[in-house]
mmCIF file of C-alpha atoms in Angstrom:
data_model
loop_
_atom_site.group_PDB
_atom_site.id
_atom_site.type_symbol
_atom_site.label_atom_id
_atom_site.label_comp_id
_atom_site.label_asym_id
_atom_site.label_seq_id
_atom_site.Cartn_x
_atom_site.Cartn_y
_atom_site.Cartn_z
ATOM 1 C CA MET U 1 -16.305 8.458 -17.332
ATOM 2 C CA GLY U 2 -16.912 9.783 -20.806
ATOM 3 C CA ALA U 3 -18.958 8.066 -23.497
ATOM 4 C CA SER U 4 -15.731 7.496 -25.437
ATOM 5 C CA ALA U 5 -14.037 5.531 -22.627
ATOM 6 C CA VAL U 6 -12.356 2.406 -23.977
ATOM 7 C CA SER U 7 -14.173 -0.774 -22.910
ATOM 8 C CA THR U 8 -12.709 -4.160 -22.061
ATOM 9 C CA VAL U 9 -14.604 -7.330 -21.152
ATOM 10 C CA LEU U 10 -13.090 -9.680 -18.578
ATOM 11 C CA SER U 11 -14.758 -12.979 -19.331
ATOM 12 C CA GLY U 12 -15.039 -16.563 -18.118
ATOM 13 C CA ALA U 13 -13.992 -16.231 -14.479
ATOM 14 C CA ARG U 14 -15.855 -16.915 -11.278
ATOM 15 C CA VAL U 15 -16.866 -13.375 -10.333
ATOM 16 C CA VAL U 16 -17.699 -12.558 -6.706
ATOM 17 C CA LEU U 17 -20.505 -10.003 -6.536
ATOM 18 C CA PRO U 18 -22.357 -8.651 -3.471
ATOM 19 C CA THR U 19 -25.165 -11.086 -4.323
ATOM 20 C CA GLY U 20 -22.864 -14.122 -4.558
ATOM 21 C CA THR U 21 -20.503 -15.848 -6.973
ATOM 22 C CA VAL U 22 -21.331 -15.953 -10.686
ATOM 23 C CA GLU U 23 -19.819 -18.843 -12.638
ATOM 24 C CA ASN U 24 -18.474 -17.944 -16.074
ATOM 25 C CA GLY U 25 -19.085 -14.287 -15.273
ATOM 26 C CA ARG U 26 -18.189 -11.040 -17.024
ATOM 27 C CA VAL U 27 -16.812 -7.772 -15.708
ATOM 28 C CA ILE U 28 -16.978 -4.862 -18.127
ATOM 29 C CA VAL U 29 -14.424 -2.103 -17.682
ATOM 30 C CA ALA U 30 -14.940 1.279 -19.348
ATOM 31 C CA GLY U 31 -12.226 3.812 -18.636
ATOM 32 C CA ASP U 32 -11.599 3.761 -14.876
ATOM 33 C CA ARG U 33 -15.041 2.354 -13.987
ATOM 34 C CA ILE U 34 -17.040 -0.836 -14.052
ATOM 35 C CA ALA U 35 -19.774 -0.602 -16.666
ATOM 36 C CA GLY U 36 -23.104 -2.338 -17.187
ATOM 37 C CA SER U 37 -22.633 -2.989 -20.882
ATOM 38 C CA ALA U 38 -19.979 -2.914 -23.599
ATOM 39 C CA PRO U 39 -19.852 -2.364 -27.362
ATOM 40 C CA GLN U 40 -20.052 -5.569 -29.413
ATOM 41 C CA ASP U 41 -16.494 -5.102 -30.662
ATOM 42 C CA ALA U 42 -14.981 -4.556 -27.184
ATOM 43 C CA PRO U 43 -11.800 -6.603 -26.651
ATOM 44 C CA VAL U 44 -12.205 -9.671 -24.418
ATOM 45 C CA VAL U 45 -9.704 -10.941 -21.845
ATOM 46 C CA ASP U 46 -10.323 -14.651 -21.228
ATOM 47 C CA LEU U 47 -9.978 -15.415 -17.498
ATOM 48 C CA SER U 48 -11.424 -18.934 -17.558
ATOM 49 C CA GLY U 49 -10.350 -20.955 -14.531
ATOM 50 C CA HIS U 50 -9.746 -17.835 -12.455
ATOM 51 C CA TRP U 51 -11.540 -15.815 -9.806
ATOM 52 C CA VAL U 52 -12.257 -12.099 -10.085
ATOM 53 C CA VAL U 53 -12.796 -10.343 -6.751
ATOM 54 C CA PRO U 54 -12.941 -6.681 -5.729
ATOM 55 C CA GLY U 55 -9.668 -4.875 -5.057
ATOM 56 C CA PHE U 56 -8.568 -5.219 -1.438
ATOM 57 C CA VAL U 57 -9.027 -2.344 1.031
ATOM 58 C CA ASP U 58 -6.436 -2.146 3.837
ATOM 59 C CA MET U 59 -7.411 0.219 6.653
ATOM 60 C CA HIS U 60 -4.351 -0.475 8.855
ATOM 61 C CA ASN U 61 -0.939 -0.445 7.179
ATOM 62 C CA HIS U 62 2.393 1.104 8.265
ATOM 63 C CA GLY U 63 4.457 0.514 5.130
ATOM 64 C CA GLY U 64 6.002 -1.927 2.693
ATOM 65 C CA GLY U 65 8.575 -2.301 -0.040
ATOM 66 C CA GLY U 66 11.241 -1.107 2.390
ATOM 67 C CA ALA U 67 9.360 2.164 2.981
ATOM 68 C CA SER U 68 7.729 3.518 6.154
ATOM 69 C CA PHE U 69 4.543 5.564 6.136
ATOM 70 C CA THR U 70 5.585 7.032 9.502
ATOM 71 C CA SER U 71 8.989 8.374 8.453
ATOM 72 C CA GLY U 72 9.436 7.992 4.690
ATOM 73 C CA THR U 73 9.614 10.743 2.107
ATOM 74 C CA PRO U 74 6.597 11.114 -0.212
ATOM 75 C CA GLU U 75 8.499 9.102 -2.841
ATOM 76 C CA GLU U 76 9.190 6.322 -0.342
ATOM 77 C CA VAL U 77 5.569 6.285 0.806
ATOM 78 C CA LEU U 78 4.484 5.888 -2.816
ATOM 79 C CA ARG U 79 6.921 2.977 -3.189
ATOM 80 C CA GLY U 80 5.229 1.296 -0.230
ATOM 81 C CA VAL U 81 1.802 1.957 -1.729
ATOM 82 C CA ARG U 82 2.947 0.496 -5.034
ATOM 83 C CA THR U 83 4.250 -2.651 -3.300
ATOM 84 C CA HIS U 84 0.880 -3.304 -1.705
ATOM 85 C CA ARG U 85 -0.958 -2.569 -4.964
ATOM 86 C CA GLU U 86 1.085 -5.298 -6.612
ATOM 87 C CA HIS U 87 -0.356 -7.632 -3.962
ATOM 88 C CA GLY U 88 -3.980 -6.624 -4.608
ATOM 89 C CA THR U 89 -4.493 -3.693 -2.207
ATOM 90 C CA THR U 90 -6.024 -1.051 -4.461
ATOM 91 C CA THR U 91 -7.205 1.159 -1.556
ATOM 92 C CA LEU U 92 -4.870 1.820 1.364
ATOM 93 C CA VAL U 93 -4.948 3.878 4.556
ATOM 94 C CA ALA U 94 -1.528 4.937 5.873
ATOM 95 C CA SER U 95 -1.040 4.227 9.579
ATOM 96 C CA THR U 96 1.418 6.076 11.784
ATOM 97 C CA VAL U 97 3.014 4.819 15.004
ATOM 98 C CA THR U 98 3.592 6.628 18.278
ATOM 99 C CA GLY U 99 5.857 9.660 18.069
ATOM 100 C CA GLU U 100 6.147 13.229 19.336
ATOM 101 C CA LEU U 101 2.829 15.016 18.857
ATOM 102 C CA ASP U 102 4.299 17.785 16.680
ATOM 103 C CA GLU U 103 6.105 15.239 14.508
ATOM 104 C CA LEU U 104 2.871 13.245 14.053
ATOM 105 C CA ALA U 105 1.075 16.450 13.054
ATOM 106 C CA ARG U 106 3.748 17.171 10.419
ATOM 107 C CA ARG U 107 3.545 13.589 9.173
ATOM 108 C CA ALA U 108 -0.258 13.854 8.921
ATOM 109 C CA ALA U 109 0.061 16.969 6.747
ATOM 110 C CA LEU U 110 2.480 15.162 4.399
ATOM 111 C CA LEU U 111 0.245 12.079 4.137
ATOM 112 C CA ALA U 112 -2.808 14.297 3.617
ATOM 113 C CA GLU U 113 -1.277 15.594 0.376
ATOM 114 C CA LEU U 114 -0.991 12.022 -0.899
ATOM 115 C CA VAL U 115 -4.624 11.416 0.057
ATOM 116 C CA GLN U 116 -5.649 14.510 -1.876
ATOM 117 C CA GLN U 117 -3.686 13.220 -4.884
ATOM 118 C CA GLY U 118 -5.648 9.952 -4.719
ATOM 119 C CA ASP U 119 -2.684 7.744 -3.774
ATOM 120 C CA LEU U 120 -3.897 7.031 -0.231
ATOM 121 C CA ALA U 121 -7.407 6.651 1.201
ATOM 122 C CA GLY U 122 -6.728 8.384 4.519
ATOM 123 C CA VAL U 123 -4.616 8.524 7.654
ATOM 124 C CA HIS U 124 -4.831 6.303 10.746
ATOM 125 C CA PHE U 125 -3.128 7.335 13.989
ATOM 126 C CA GLU U 126 -2.121 4.272 16.008
ATOM 127 C CA GLY U 127 -0.731 5.893 19.148
ATOM 128 C CA PRO U 128 0.326 7.860 21.091
ATOM 129 C CA PHE U 129 -2.966 7.577 23.031
ATOM 130 C CA ILE U 130 -2.489 3.948 24.083
ATOM 131 C CA SER U 131 -1.822 1.988 27.248
ATOM 132 C CA PRO U 132 1.788 1.514 28.427
ATOM 133 C CA CYS U 133 0.638 -1.910 29.710
ATOM 134 C CA ARG U 134 -0.190 -2.997 26.144
ATOM 135 C CA LYS U 135 2.206 -0.847 24.139
ATOM 136 C CA GLY U 136 3.493 -3.572 21.803
ATOM 137 C CA ALA U 137 5.940 -1.970 19.369
ATOM 138 C CA HIS U 138 5.376 1.617 20.573
ATOM 139 C CA LYS U 139 7.948 3.685 22.515
ATOM 140 C CA GLU U 140 6.716 3.964 26.080
ATOM 141 C CA ASP U 141 8.123 7.394 26.926
ATOM 142 C CA LEU U 142 6.195 8.906 24.005
ATOM 143 C CA LEU U 143 2.804 7.538 25.081
ATOM 144 C CA ARG U 144 0.233 9.954 26.494
ATOM 145 C CA ASP U 145 -3.326 10.001 27.754
ATOM 146 C CA PRO U 146 -5.962 10.796 25.105
ATOM 147 C CA ASP U 147 -6.505 14.485 25.872
ATOM 148 C CA PRO U 148 -9.339 15.540 23.518
ATOM 149 C CA ALA U 149 -7.473 18.763 22.650
ATOM 150 C CA GLU U 150 -4.439 16.752 21.511
ATOM 151 C CA VAL U 151 -6.591 14.279 19.598
ATOM 152 C CA ARG U 152 -8.221 17.269 17.903
ATOM 153 C CA LYS U 153 -4.782 18.681 17.035
ATOM 154 C CA LEU U 154 -3.879 15.509 15.147
ATOM 155 C CA ILE U 155 -7.118 15.207 13.213
ATOM 156 C CA ASP U 156 -6.934 18.909 12.307
ATOM 157 C CA ALA U 157 -3.355 18.413 11.068
ATOM 158 C CA ALA U 158 -4.650 15.774 8.637
ATOM 159 C CA HIS U 159 -6.841 18.389 6.895
ATOM 160 C CA GLY U 160 -9.936 16.208 6.663
ATOM 161 C CA THR U 161 -8.080 13.011 5.746
ATOM 162 C CA ALA U 162 -7.991 11.395 9.224
ATOM 163 C CA ARG U 163 -10.011 8.187 9.022
ATOM 164 C CA MET U 164 -9.235 6.425 12.309
ATOM 165 C CA VAL U 165 -7.537 6.906 15.686
ATOM 166 C CA THR U 166 -6.630 3.927 17.892
ATOM 167 C CA LEU U 167 -7.140 4.662 21.602
ATOM 168 C CA ALA U 168 -6.895 2.958 24.961
ATOM 169 C CA THR U 169 -10.288 4.314 25.907
ATOM 170 C CA GLU U 170 -9.916 3.485 29.623
ATOM 171 C CA LEU U 171 -7.238 6.172 30.017
ATOM 172 C CA PRO U 172 -8.141 9.688 31.289
ATOM 173 C CA GLY U 173 -9.865 11.570 28.469
ATOM 174 C CA GLY U 174 -10.583 8.364 26.553
ATOM 175 C CA LEU U 175 -14.366 8.523 26.469
ATOM 176 C CA GLU U 176 -14.375 12.268 25.715
ATOM 177 C CA SER U 177 -11.948 11.616 22.859
ATOM 178 C CA VAL U 178 -14.185 8.853 21.473
ATOM 179 C CA ARG U 179 -17.107 11.281 21.449
ATOM 180 C CA LEU U 180 -14.969 13.947 19.756
ATOM 181 C CA LEU U 181 -13.883 11.542 17.035
ATOM 182 C CA ALA U 182 -17.442 10.365 16.442
ATOM 183 C CA GLU U 183 -18.615 13.979 16.103
ATOM 184 C CA HIS U 184 -15.925 14.617 13.477
ATOM 185 C CA GLY U 185 -16.678 11.473 11.462
ATOM 186 C CA VAL U 186 -13.397 9.786 12.410
ATOM 187 C CA ILE U 187 -13.413 6.122 13.483
ATOM 188 C CA ALA U 188 -12.609 5.648 17.166
ATOM 189 C CA ALA U 189 -10.849 2.288 17.387
ATOM 190 C CA ILE U 190 -10.276 0.477 20.682
ATOM 191 C CA GLY U 191 -6.779 -0.981 20.791
ATOM 192 C CA HIS U 192 -3.506 -1.331 22.678
ATOM 193 C CA THR U 193 -5.817 -1.312 25.662
ATOM 194 C CA ASP U 194 -5.875 -2.722 29.182
ATOM 195 C CA ALA U 195 -9.592 -2.004 29.604
ATOM 196 C CA SER U 196 -12.031 -4.180 31.529
ATOM 197 C CA TYR U 197 -15.164 -5.586 29.950
ATOM 198 C CA GLU U 198 -17.235 -2.813 31.565
ATOM 199 C CA GLN U 199 -14.888 -0.047 30.417
ATOM 200 C CA THR U 200 -14.989 -1.406 26.871
ATOM 201 C CA VAL U 201 -18.795 -1.406 26.871
ATOM 202 C CA GLU U 202 -18.678 2.240 27.986
ATOM 203 C CA ALA U 203 -16.386 3.118 25.085
ATOM 204 C CA ILE U 204 -18.658 1.386 22.571
ATOM 205 C CA ASP U 205 -21.637 3.270 23.964
ATOM 206 C CA ALA U 206 -19.621 6.501 23.579
ATOM 207 C CA GLY U 207 -19.179 5.813 19.856
ATOM 208 C CA ALA U 208 -16.228 3.465 19.252
ATOM 209 C CA THR U 209 -16.848 1.274 16.184
ATOM 210 C CA VAL U 210 -13.637 -0.695 15.504
ATOM 211 C CA ALA U 211 -11.382 -3.071 17.438
ATOM 212 C CA THR U 212 -7.755 -2.553 16.429
ATOM 213 C CA HIS U 213 -6.206 -5.975 15.646
ATOM 214 C CA LEU U 214 -8.543 -7.908 17.942
ATOM 215 C CA PHE U 215 -6.818 -10.269 20.420
ATOM 216 C CA ASN U 216 -3.430 -8.554 19.970
ATOM 217 C CA ALA U 217 -2.231 -5.910 22.472
ATOM 218 C CA MET U 218 -5.154 -6.401 24.874
ATOM 219 C CA PRO U 219 -5.965 -8.675 27.867
ATOM 220 C CA THR U 220 -6.816 -12.255 26.961
ATOM 221 C CA LEU U 221 -10.323 -13.620 27.294
ATOM 222 C CA ASN U 222 -10.875 -14.985 30.805
ATOM 223 C CA HIS U 223 -13.934 -16.703 32.216
ATOM 224 C CA ARG U 224 -14.141 -14.435 35.279
ATOM 225 C CA THR U 225 -12.699 -11.246 33.841
ATOM 226 C CA PRO U 226 -13.787 -11.367 30.198
ATOM 227 C CA GLY U 227 -12.002 -8.091 29.397
ATOM 228 C CA PRO U 228 -12.306 -6.186 26.116
ATOM 229 C CA ILE U 229 -12.382 -9.196 23.788
ATOM 230 C CA ALA U 230 -15.792 -10.413 24.950
ATOM 231 C CA ALA U 231 -17.297 -6.916 24.729
ATOM 232 C CA LEU U 232 -15.846 -6.347 21.253
ATOM 233 C CA LEU U 233 -16.985 -9.733 19.935
ATOM 234 C CA GLU U 234 -20.534 -9.515 21.232
ATOM 235 C CA ASP U 235 -21.478 -5.974 20.134
ATOM 236 C CA GLU U 236 -22.817 -5.637 16.599
ATOM 237 C CA ARG U 237 -21.693 -1.993 16.477
ATOM 238 C CA ILE U 238 -18.051 -3.115 16.430
ATOM 239 C CA THR U 239 -16.075 -4.310 13.423
ATOM 240 C CA VAL U 240 -12.981 -6.266 14.434
ATOM 241 C CA GLU U 241 -9.659 -6.071 12.627
ATOM 242 C CA LEU U 242 -7.798 -9.368 12.214
ATOM 243 C CA ILE U 243 -4.161 -9.913 11.158
ATOM 244 C CA ASN U 244 -4.359 -13.301 9.458
ATOM 245 C CA ASP U 245 -0.673 -14.029 8.901
ATOM 246 C CA GLY U 246 -0.308 -17.220 10.945
ATOM 247 C CA THR U 247 1.839 -15.424 13.532
ATOM 248 C CA HIS U 248 -0.548 -12.990 15.214
ATOM 249 C CA LEU U 249 -3.504 -15.394 15.409
ATOM 250 C CA HIS U 250 -4.093 -19.148 15.491
ATOM 251 C CA PRO U 251 -6.522 -20.347 12.799
ATOM 252 C CA ALA U 252 -9.048 -21.298 15.497
ATOM 253 C CA THR U 253 -8.958 -17.712 16.762
ATOM 254 C CA VAL U 254 -9.669 -16.362 13.284
ATOM 255 C CA GLU U 255 -12.576 -18.771 12.951
ATOM 256 C CA LEU U 256 -13.875 -17.798 16.408
ATOM 257 C CA ALA U 257 -14.000 -14.143 15.385
ATOM 258 C CA PHE U 258 -15.787 -14.862 12.089
ATOM 259 C CA HIS U 259 -18.242 -17.146 13.888
ATOM 260 C CA HIS U 260 -19.167 -14.584 16.563
ATOM 261 C CA LYS U 261 -19.070 -11.425 14.447
ATOM 262 C CA GLY U 262 -20.304 -12.782 11.144
ATOM 263 C CA PRO U 263 -18.430 -11.905 7.930
ATOM 264 C CA GLU U 264 -20.060 -8.465 7.834
ATOM 265 C CA ARG U 265 -18.276 -7.358 11.036
ATOM 266 C CA VAL U 266 -14.683 -8.450 10.297
ATOM 267 C CA ALA U 267 -11.992 -6.421 8.509
ATOM 268 C CA LEU U 268 -8.858 -8.251 7.396
ATOM 269 C CA ILE U 269 -5.833 -5.959 7.696
ATOM 270 C CA THR U 270 -2.082 -6.300 7.279
ATOM 271 C CA ASP U 271 -0.698 -4.016 10.028
ATOM 272 C CA ALA U 272 2.277 -4.225 7.655
ATOM 273 C CA MET U 273 5.602 -2.534 8.280
ATOM 274 C CA ASP U 274 8.454 -1.654 5.912
ATOM 275 C CA ALA U 275 9.544 -5.267 5.302
ATOM 276 C CA ALA U 276 6.237 -6.303 3.682
ATOM 277 C CA GLY U 277 7.014 -7.389 0.140
ATOM 278 C CA PHE U 278 10.703 -6.634 0.747
ATOM 279 C CA GLY U 279 12.415 -9.289 2.873
ATOM 280 C CA ASP U 280 14.216 -10.083 6.116
ATOM 281 C CA GLY U 281 16.613 -7.624 7.743
ATOM 282 C CA THR U 282 16.801 -4.774 10.222
ATOM 283 C CA TYR U 283 14.207 -1.991 10.034
ATOM 284 C CA HIS U 284 12.710 0.779 12.156
ATOM 285 C CA LEU U 285 9.086 1.121 13.265
ATOM 286 C CA GLY U 286 8.926 4.744 14.350
ATOM 287 C CA PRO U 287 11.924 5.171 16.685
ATOM 288 C CA LEU U 288 12.238 1.448 17.526
ATOM 289 C CA GLU U 289 14.584 -1.051 15.860
ATOM 290 C CA VAL U 290 12.946 -4.152 14.398
ATOM 291 C CA GLU U 291 14.499 -7.419 13.245
ATOM 292 C CA VAL U 292 12.618 -9.349 10.560
ATOM 293 C CA LYS U 293 13.515 -13.031 10.453
ATOM 294 C CA GLU U 294 11.690 -15.603 8.321
ATOM 295 C CA GLY U 295 9.000 -12.992 7.672
ATOM 296 C CA VAL U 296 8.240 -12.310 11.360
ATOM 297 C CA ALA U 297 8.920 -8.776 12.654
ATOM 298 C CA ARG U 298 9.984 -8.393 16.296
ATOM 299 C CA LEU U 299 11.477 -5.575 18.317
ATOM 300 C CA VAL U 300 15.225 -5.984 18.811
ATOM 301 C CA GLU U 301 14.738 -4.885 22.425
ATOM 302 C CA GLY U 302 12.149 -7.005 24.223
ATOM 303 C CA GLY U 303 11.058 -9.200 21.316
ATOM 304 C CA SER U 304 7.478 -7.908 20.944
ATOM 305 C CA ILE U 305 5.823 -8.584 17.586
ATOM 306 C CA ALA U 306 6.284 -5.356 15.610
ATOM 307 C CA GLY U 307 3.578 -5.233 12.976
ATOM 308 C CA SER U 308 3.661 -7.792 10.173
ATOM 309 C CA THR U 309 5.165 -8.450 6.772
ATOM 310 C CA LEU U 310 1.752 -9.517 5.498
ATOM 311 C CA THR U 311 0.190 -8.564 2.182
ATOM 312 C CA LEU U 312 -3.536 -8.960 1.654
ATOM 313 C CA ASP U 313 -3.239 -11.507 -1.167
ATOM 314 C CA THR U 314 -1.577 -13.817 1.363
ATOM 315 C CA ALA U 315 -4.285 -13.051 3.940
ATOM 316 C CA PHE U 316 -6.964 -13.870 1.336
ATOM 317 C CA LYS U 317 -5.389 -17.168 0.334
ATOM 318 C CA ARG U 318 -4.785 -18.178 3.951
ATOM 319 C CA SER U 319 -8.382 -17.359 4.947
ATOM 320 C CA VAL U 320 -9.819 -19.576 2.202
ATOM 321 C CA THR U 321 -7.334 -22.456 2.173
ATOM 322 C CA ILE U 322 -6.261 -22.793 5.831
ATOM 323 C CA ASP U 323 -9.234 -21.309 7.692
ATOM 324 C CA ARG U 324 -11.715 -22.799 5.186
ATOM 325 C CA LEU U 325 -13.789 -19.627 5.123
ATOM 326 C CA PRO U 326 -16.188 -19.113 2.207
ATOM 327 C CA VAL U 327 -14.707 -16.953 -0.566
ATOM 328 C CA GLU U 328 -17.692 -14.613 -0.318
ATOM 329 C CA SER U 329 -17.084 -14.069 3.421
ATOM 330 C CA VAL U 330 -13.419 -13.284 2.814
ATOM 331 C CA VAL U 331 -14.345 -10.791 0.082
ATOM 332 C CA GLN U 332 -16.645 -9.036 2.547
ATOM 333 C CA ALA U 333 -13.898 -8.854 5.164
ATOM 334 C CA ILE U 334 -11.097 -7.782 2.836
ATOM 335 C CA SER U 335 -12.963 -5.347 0.569
ATOM 336 C CA ALA U 336 -16.571 -4.429 1.343
ATOM 337 C CA ASN U 337 -16.412 -3.982 5.122
ATOM 338 C CA PRO U 338 -13.327 -1.735 5.270
ATOM 339 C CA ALA U 339 -14.682 0.282 2.323
ATOM 340 C CA ARG U 340 -17.940 0.870 4.218
ATOM 341 C CA LEU U 341 -16.138 1.848 7.425
ATOM 342 C CA LEU U 342 -14.006 4.339 5.511
ATOM 343 C CA GLY U 343 -17.039 5.875 3.801
ATOM 344 C CA LEU U 344 -15.841 4.712 0.377
ATOM 345 C CA TYR U 345 -18.317 1.966 -0.490
ATOM 346 C CA ASP U 346 -19.973 4.108 -3.148
ATOM 347 C CA ARG U 347 -16.660 3.971 -5.053
ATOM 348 C CA VAL U 348 -14.804 0.781 -4.076
ATOM 349 C CA GLY U 349 -15.273 -2.496 -2.199
ATOM 350 C CA SER U 350 -17.448 -4.421 -4.660
ATOM 351 C CA LEU U 351 -17.761 -5.148 -8.367
ATOM 352 C CA GLU U 352 -20.752 -3.024 -9.373
ATOM 353 C CA PRO U 353 -21.399 -0.691 -12.320
ATOM 354 C CA GLY U 354 -20.372 2.888 -11.596
ATOM 355 C CA LYS U 355 -17.657 1.972 -9.080
ATOM 356 C CA TYR U 356 -13.950 2.166 -9.814
ATOM 357 C CA ALA U 357 -12.574 -0.750 -11.807
ATOM 358 C CA ASP U 358 -10.488 -2.018 -8.893
ATOM 359 C CA LEU U 359 -10.198 -5.798 -8.975
ATOM 360 C CA VAL U 360 -7.958 -8.774 -8.307
ATOM 361 C CA VAL U 361 -7.572 -11.887 -10.468
ATOM 362 C CA LEU U 362 -6.776 -15.105 -8.580
ATOM 363 C CA ASP U 363 -6.005 -18.541 -9.964
ATOM 364 C CA ALA U 364 -7.858 -21.703 -8.958
ATOM 365 C CA GLU U 365 -5.557 -22.108 -5.914
ATOM 366 C CA PHE U 366 -6.123 -18.433 -4.927
ATOM 367 C CA GLY U 367 -2.688 -17.267 -5.981
ATOM 368 C CA LEU U 368 -2.565 -13.701 -7.282
ATOM 369 C CA LYS U 369 -2.488 -13.417 -11.083
ATOM 370 C CA GLY U 370 -3.679 -9.903 -11.829
ATOM 371 C CA VAL U 371 -4.455 -6.555 -10.237
ATOM 372 C CA MET U 372 -6.403 -3.728 -11.850
ATOM 373 C CA ARG U 373 -6.731 -0.288 -10.283
ATOM 374 C CA ARG U 374 -8.889 2.431 -11.803
ATOM 375 C CA GLY U 375 -9.137 0.445 -15.016
ATOM 376 C CA GLU U 376 -5.387 -0.045 -15.497
ATOM 377 C CA TRP U 377 -3.462 -3.249 -14.932
ATOM 378 C CA VAL U 378 -0.962 -3.006 -12.081
ATOM 379 C CA VAL U 379 -0.261 -6.723 -12.564
ATOM 380 C CA ASP U 380 -1.391 -7.974 -15.979
ATOM 381 C CA PRO U 381 -2.803 -11.538 -15.858
ATOM 382 C CA ARG U 382 -1.897 -11.971 -19.526
ATOM 383 C CA ALA U 383 1.817 -11.388 -18.928
#
C-alpha cells in the first residue's frame, strides 16, 4: 500500500472488531487495505443503520453460479468464485470431490494456478480417501484407502496450494496419512467416516484438526457407542465445520455444536455445489447426477444430500436470526476461525489496520447490502 493510496471512510455502522462491536464505528480503507487513519478530506460513505463485518472465509466449497470447481474450466471456476463473492465470501478454498487419482492431480494443478493468481485461497481434497459406508455424494467405485504415497501425490500436484484433505482416518493408512499431512502443513480433516470414538481420538492425537461437516456423513451420537461426534466435540484441538442451511442440520444441532465447542472452534461453511446462487435443475457433482429442487441438492440415484446451494450471507443471517447466536460469535465462525486455520489471519478474517479491506455490509435485518474485496466494491451499498 503506497502513501498515495486513495482513502475512503465507511462511517456510522455497527462495526464488529475482534474486541467486540463498536456502535457508530468507522472503517478506513486506503487502497486495498484497512488503515488506521485517513486524510481530513477523505470521502465518507454513510452506513448508518447497517453492520460492517469482515469478509467471509469459506474453507469448503465445490462451486456456484452454475460452475463446478471439480470439472469446470478456469473461466467457469472464476464465475463460481464471483458468485460467492457477491454473497460476501471474499476468501474461498476450492473443494474437489472423489475422482480418479490422476484426474484429481490434474485438477489440483489447474486450481493451483488460480490460487497463485490470488483468485482462490487454496485447494481442499474431499475424497477419494473416505469410507464407502459414509460416502454421501461420492462415487463408491472410485473410493480408496488413504495410502500416504497417494495422499502425497495429490498434495504435490497442488504445488503448495493444498490446504486440507478430508479422510476417513480409520481406514488402512489413515493415521500415517494424517501424520504426513500435519508434517506438510496441510489440514487433516476427519470426515465421511465410520470411525469409532476410540479411532477418532487416535486420529486427533496423530494430528487431525478439523471435522468435515460435523454430524453429516458420520455415525450418529449414541449413548453406548458415542462414535466420532463425541470425540470431535470434546477435543479443543478440533474445529468443526457446520453447514447451516436448514437442511443439513436442525437449529438445535447447530446450537449444540456452538455450546460445546465455543465460537472459537466452529467454522461455518457452505459445502456449496454448482447450483449455489444459480437455481433449481439438474447438475453434476463429480461423475454423479444431482437434482436440485427448492434449493435442496440430492443425488438422482439414491437420494443422498449432495452438497448444498448455500451462500455464506444466508448462513450468517440464519445463525443470528434463527439460531439466536451473538453476531460476534458468528463473525468468529464465518471469518476469523477459517482464516486462522488456513494460515491467512495476518491478511484476512478481521477488520484491523494492515489487513486486506475485505468486508461485508449488512442491513439491520442482516440482509446483504454491500461487499468489498481488496478495497473495491463487489456489491456497492450505495447502488
